JSON list of C-alpha atoms in Angstrom, two decimals:
[
{"chain": "A", "resi": 264, "resn": "UNK", "atom": "CA", "xyz": [86.18, 117.31, 90.75]},
{"chain": "A", "resi": 265, "resn": "UNK", "atom": "CA", "xyz": [89.52, 118.88, 89.99]},
{"chain": "A", "resi": 266, "resn": "UNK", "atom": "CA", "xyz": [92.26, 118.84, 92.68]},
{"chain": "A", "resi": 267, "resn": "UNK", "atom": "CA", "xyz": [92.54, 122.62, 92.38]},
{"chain": "A", "resi": 268, "resn": "UNK", "atom": "CA", "xyz": [88.86, 123.00, 93.37]},
{"chain": "A", "resi": 269, "resn": "UNK", "atom": "CA", "xyz": [89.32, 121.38, 96.79]},
{"chain": "A", "resi": 270, "resn": "UNK", "atom": "CA", "xyz": [91.22, 122.24, 99.98]},
{"chain": "A", "resi": 271, "resn": "UNK", "atom": "CA", "xyz": [92.06, 120.08, 102.96]},
{"chain": "A", "resi": 272, "resn": "UNK", "atom": "CA", "xyz": [89.87, 120.94, 105.89]},
{"chain": "A", "resi": 273, "resn": "UNK", "atom": "CA", "xyz": [90.42, 118.39, 108.67]},
{"chain": "A", "resi": 274, "resn": "UNK", "atom": "CA", "xyz": [91.98, 115.07, 109.47]},
{"chain": "A", "resi": 275, "resn": "UNK", "atom": "CA", "xyz": [89.47, 112.41, 110.48]},
{"chain": "A", "resi": 276, "resn": "UNK", "atom": "CA", "xyz": [90.33, 109.47, 112.69]},
{"chain": "A", "resi": 277, "resn": "UNK", "atom": "CA", "xyz": [88.43, 106.67, 110.97]},
{"chain": "A", "resi": 278, "resn": "UNK", "atom": "CA", "xyz": [89.41, 103.22, 109.75]},
{"chain": "A", "resi": 279, "resn": "UNK", "atom": "CA", "xyz": [89.30, 102.40, 106.05]},
{"chain": "A", "resi": 280, "resn": "UNK", "atom": "CA", "xyz": [87.50, 99.13, 106.83]},
{"chain": "A", "resi": 281, "resn": "UNK", "atom": "CA", "xyz": [84.74, 101.02, 108.66]},
{"chain": "A", "resi": 282, "resn": "UNK", "atom": "CA", "xyz": [84.27, 103.40, 105.72]},
{"chain": "A", "resi": 283, "resn": "UNK", "atom": "CA", "xyz": [84.19, 100.50, 103.27]},
{"chain": "A", "resi": 284, "resn": "UNK", "atom": "CA", "xyz": [81.67, 98.62, 105.40]},
{"chain": "A", "resi": 285, "resn": "UNK", "atom": "CA", "xyz": [79.37, 101.67, 105.35]},
{"chain": "A", "resi": 286, "resn": "UNK", "atom": "CA", "xyz": [80.08, 103.14, 101.88]},
{"chain": "A", "resi": 287, "resn": "UNK", "atom": "CA", "xyz": [81.55, 100.32, 99.79]},
{"chain": "A", "resi": 288, "resn": "UNK", "atom": "CA", "xyz": [85.05, 99.83, 98.43]},
{"chain": "A", "resi": 289, "resn": "UNK", "atom": "CA", "xyz": [87.30, 102.85, 98.13]},
{"chain": "A", "resi": 290, "resn": "UNK", "atom": "CA", "xyz": [88.63, 103.96, 94.78]},
{"chain": "A", "resi": 291, "resn": "UNK", "atom": "CA", "xyz": [92.34, 104.43, 94.21]},
{"chain": "A", "resi": 292, "resn": "UNK", "atom": "CA", "xyz": [93.29, 107.81, 92.74]},
{"chain": "A", "resi": 293, "resn": "UNK", "atom": "CA", "xyz": [96.74, 108.74, 91.49]},
{"chain": "A", "resi": 294, "resn": "UNK", "atom": "CA", "xyz": [98.52, 112.05, 91.21]},
{"chain": "A", "resi": 295, "resn": "UNK", "atom": "CA", "xyz": [102.14, 113.10, 90.68]},
{"chain": "A", "resi": 296, "resn": "UNK", "atom": "CA", "xyz": [103.00, 112.29, 94.29]},
{"chain": "A", "resi": 297, "resn": "UNK", "atom": "CA", "xyz": [101.24, 109.09, 95.32]},
{"chain": "A", "resi": 298, "resn": "UNK", "atom": "CA", "xyz": [98.31, 106.71, 95.15]},
{"chain": "A", "resi": 299, "resn": "UNK", "atom": "CA", "xyz": [95.38, 107.53, 97.42]},
{"chain": "A", "resi": 300, "resn": "UNK", "atom": "CA", "xyz": [92.46, 105.60, 98.85]},
{"chain": "A", "resi": 301, "resn": "UNK", "atom": "CA", "xyz": [89.54, 107.84, 98.00]},
{"chain": "A", "resi": 302, "resn": "UNK", "atom": "CA", "xyz": [85.90, 108.20, 99.00]},
{"chain": "A", "resi": 303, "resn": "UNK", "atom": "CA", "xyz": [84.23, 111.03, 97.07]},
{"chain": "A", "resi": 304, "resn": "UNK", "atom": "CA", "xyz": [80.78, 112.52, 97.70]},
{"chain": "A", "resi": 305, "resn": "UNK", "atom": "CA", "xyz": [78.65, 115.29, 96.22]},
{"chain": "A", "resi": 306, "resn": "UNK", "atom": "CA", "xyz": [75.88, 117.29, 97.87]},
{"chain": "A", "resi": 307, "resn": "UNK", "atom": "CA", "xyz": [72.54, 118.23, 96.33]},
{"chain": "A", "resi": 308, "resn": "UNK", "atom": "CA", "xyz": [73.76, 121.85, 96.35]},
{"chain": "A", "resi": 309, "resn": "UNK", "atom": "CA", "xyz": [76.66, 121.03, 94.02]},
{"chain": "A", "resi": 310, "resn": "UNK", "atom": "CA", "xyz": [79.42, 121.04, 96.63]},
{"chain": "A", "resi": 311, "resn": "UNK", "atom": "CA", "xyz": [81.74, 118.05, 97.01]},
{"chain": "A", "resi": 312, "resn": "UNK", "atom": "CA", "xyz": [84.02, 116.47, 99.56]},
{"chain": "A", "resi": 313, "resn": "UNK", "atom": "CA", "xyz": [86.54, 113.67, 99.50]},
{"chain": "A", "resi": 314, "resn": "UNK", "atom": "CA", "xyz": [88.25, 111.52, 102.12]},
{"chain": "A", "resi": 315, "resn": "UNK", "atom": "CA", "xyz": [91.84, 110.68, 101.14]},
{"chain": "A", "resi": 316, "resn": "UNK", "atom": "CA", "xyz": [94.56, 108.46, 102.58]},
{"chain": "A", "resi": 317, "resn": "UNK", "atom": "CA", "xyz": [97.91, 107.71, 100.99]},
{"chain": "A", "resi": 318, "resn": "UNK", "atom": "CA", "xyz": [98.07, 104.03, 100.00]},
{"chain": "A", "resi": 319, "resn": "UNK", "atom": "CA", "xyz": [101.73, 103.18, 100.55]},
{"chain": "A", "resi": 320, "resn": "UNK", "atom": "CA", "xyz": [103.05, 105.50, 103.26]},
{"chain": "A", "resi": 321, "resn": "UNK", "atom": "CA", "xyz": [100.30, 107.41, 105.06]},
{"chain": "A", "resi": 322, "resn": "UNK", "atom": "CA", "xyz": [101.90, 110.07, 107.30]},
{"chain": "A", "resi": 323, "resn": "UNK", "atom": "CA", "xyz": [99.19, 109.76, 109.96]},
{"chain": "A", "resi": 324, "resn": "UNK", "atom": "CA", "xyz": [96.29, 107.47, 110.84]},
{"chain": "A", "resi": 325, "resn": "UNK", "atom": "CA", "xyz": [92.89, 108.19, 109.37]},
{"chain": "A", "resi": 326, "resn": "UNK", "atom": "CA", "xyz": [91.86, 110.21, 106.33]},
{"chain": "A", "resi": 327, "resn": "UNK", "atom": "CA", "xyz": [92.18, 113.81, 105.19]},
{"chain": "A", "resi": 328, "resn": "UNK", "atom": "CA", "xyz": [88.83, 115.48, 104.47]},
{"chain": "A", "resi": 329, "resn": "UNK", "atom": "CA", "xyz": [89.10, 117.92, 101.57]},
{"chain": "A", "resi": 330, "resn": "UNK", "atom": "CA", "xyz": [86.17, 120.04, 100.43]},
{"chain": "A", "resi": 331, "resn": "UNK", "atom": "CA", "xyz": [85.01, 122.51, 97.82]},
{"chain": "A", "resi": 332, "resn": "UNK", "atom": "CA", "xyz": [84.70, 126.19, 98.75]},
{"chain": "A", "resi": 333, "resn": "UNK", "atom": "CA", "xyz": [81.13, 126.11, 100.04]},
{"chain": "A", "resi": 334, "resn": "UNK", "atom": "CA", "xyz": [81.99, 123.44, 102.64]},
{"chain": "A", "resi": 335, "resn": "UNK", "atom": "CA", "xyz": [85.20, 125.04, 103.94]},
{"chain": "A", "resi": 336, "resn": "UNK", "atom": "CA", "xyz": [84.21, 125.53, 107.57]},
{"chain": "A", "resi": 337, "resn": "UNK", "atom": "CA", "xyz": [84.55, 123.64, 110.82]},
{"chain": "A", "resi": 338, "resn": "UNK", "atom": "CA", "xyz": [80.76, 123.49, 111.11]},
{"chain": "A", "resi": 339, "resn": "UNK", "atom": "CA", "xyz": [80.56, 121.75, 107.73]},
{"chain": "A", "resi": 340, "resn": "UNK", "atom": "CA", "xyz": [83.34, 119.35, 108.77]},
{"chain": "A", "resi": 341, "resn": "UNK", "atom": "CA", "xyz": [81.38, 118.41, 111.90]},
{"chain": "A", "resi": 342, "resn": "UNK", "atom": "CA", "xyz": [78.22, 117.79, 109.84]},
{"chain": "A", "resi": 343, "resn": "UNK", "atom": "CA", "xyz": [80.11, 115.70, 107.28]},
{"chain": "A", "resi": 344, "resn": "UNK", "atom": "CA", "xyz": [81.76, 113.50, 109.91]},
{"chain": "A", "resi": 345, "resn": "UNK", "atom": "CA", "xyz": [78.42, 112.92, 111.66]},
{"chain": "A", "resi": 346, "resn": "UNK", "atom": "CA", "xyz": [76.72, 112.07, 108.37]},
{"chain": "A", "resi": 347, "resn": "UNK", "atom": "CA", "xyz": [79.42, 109.57, 107.44]},
{"chain": "A", "resi": 348, "resn": "UNK", "atom": "CA", "xyz": [77.56, 107.41, 109.95]},
{"chain": "A", "resi": 349, "resn": "UNK", "atom": "CA", "xyz": [80.68, 105.55, 111.08]},
{"chain": "A", "resi": 350, "resn": "UNK", "atom": "CA", "xyz": [80.96, 104.84, 114.80]},
{"chain": "A", "resi": 351, "resn": "UNK", "atom": "CA", "xyz": [84.03, 106.42, 116.37]},
{"chain": "A", "resi": 352, "resn": "UNK", "atom": "CA", "xyz": [84.88, 108.74, 113.48]},
{"chain": "A", "resi": 353, "resn": "UNK", "atom": "CA", "xyz": [86.22, 112.00, 114.88]},
{"chain": "A", "resi": 354, "resn": "UNK", "atom": "CA", "xyz": [88.14, 115.08, 113.79]},
{"chain": "A", "resi": 355, "resn": "UNK", "atom": "CA", "xyz": [91.72, 115.10, 115.07]},
{"chain": "A", "resi": 356, "resn": "UNK", "atom": "CA", "xyz": [93.40, 118.04, 113.29]},
{"chain": "A", "resi": 357, "resn": "UNK", "atom": "CA", "xyz": [92.02, 121.13, 111.55]},
{"chain": "A", "resi": 358, "resn": "UNK", "atom": "CA", "xyz": [93.28, 123.53, 108.92]},
{"chain": "A", "resi": 359, "resn": "UNK", "atom": "CA", "xyz": [94.11, 126.73, 110.82]},
{"chain": "A", "resi": 360, "resn": "UNK", "atom": "CA", "xyz": [92.55, 128.82, 108.03]},
{"chain": "A", "resi": 361, "resn": "UNK", "atom": "CA", "xyz": [89.17, 127.22, 108.70]},
{"chain": "A", "resi": 362, "resn": "UNK", "atom": "CA", "xyz": [89.39, 127.98, 112.40]},
{"chain": "A", "resi": 363, "resn": "UNK", "atom": "CA", "xyz": [89.73, 131.72, 111.87]}
]
């Protein structure tokens, strides 16, 4: 998945430890700006989504959920967060473009 193929959709209040307990250890991805804890997933339909959190200086608690074009909706974000199957995970902020 290329970074230009995904857009941030929502911020999810969820602990890294809870994600790792459910889904295994996070990967660490690097770009020109920072290192990121990363959980990446693909759907059977070929879409993808990723949960990201800056390693050193996260600006907010939780993870950013970024998605490919076919998942860019608040309905998809709700489904993804439910299917993460992590107690207490909830959406805290949304991309205004997805809300319109």
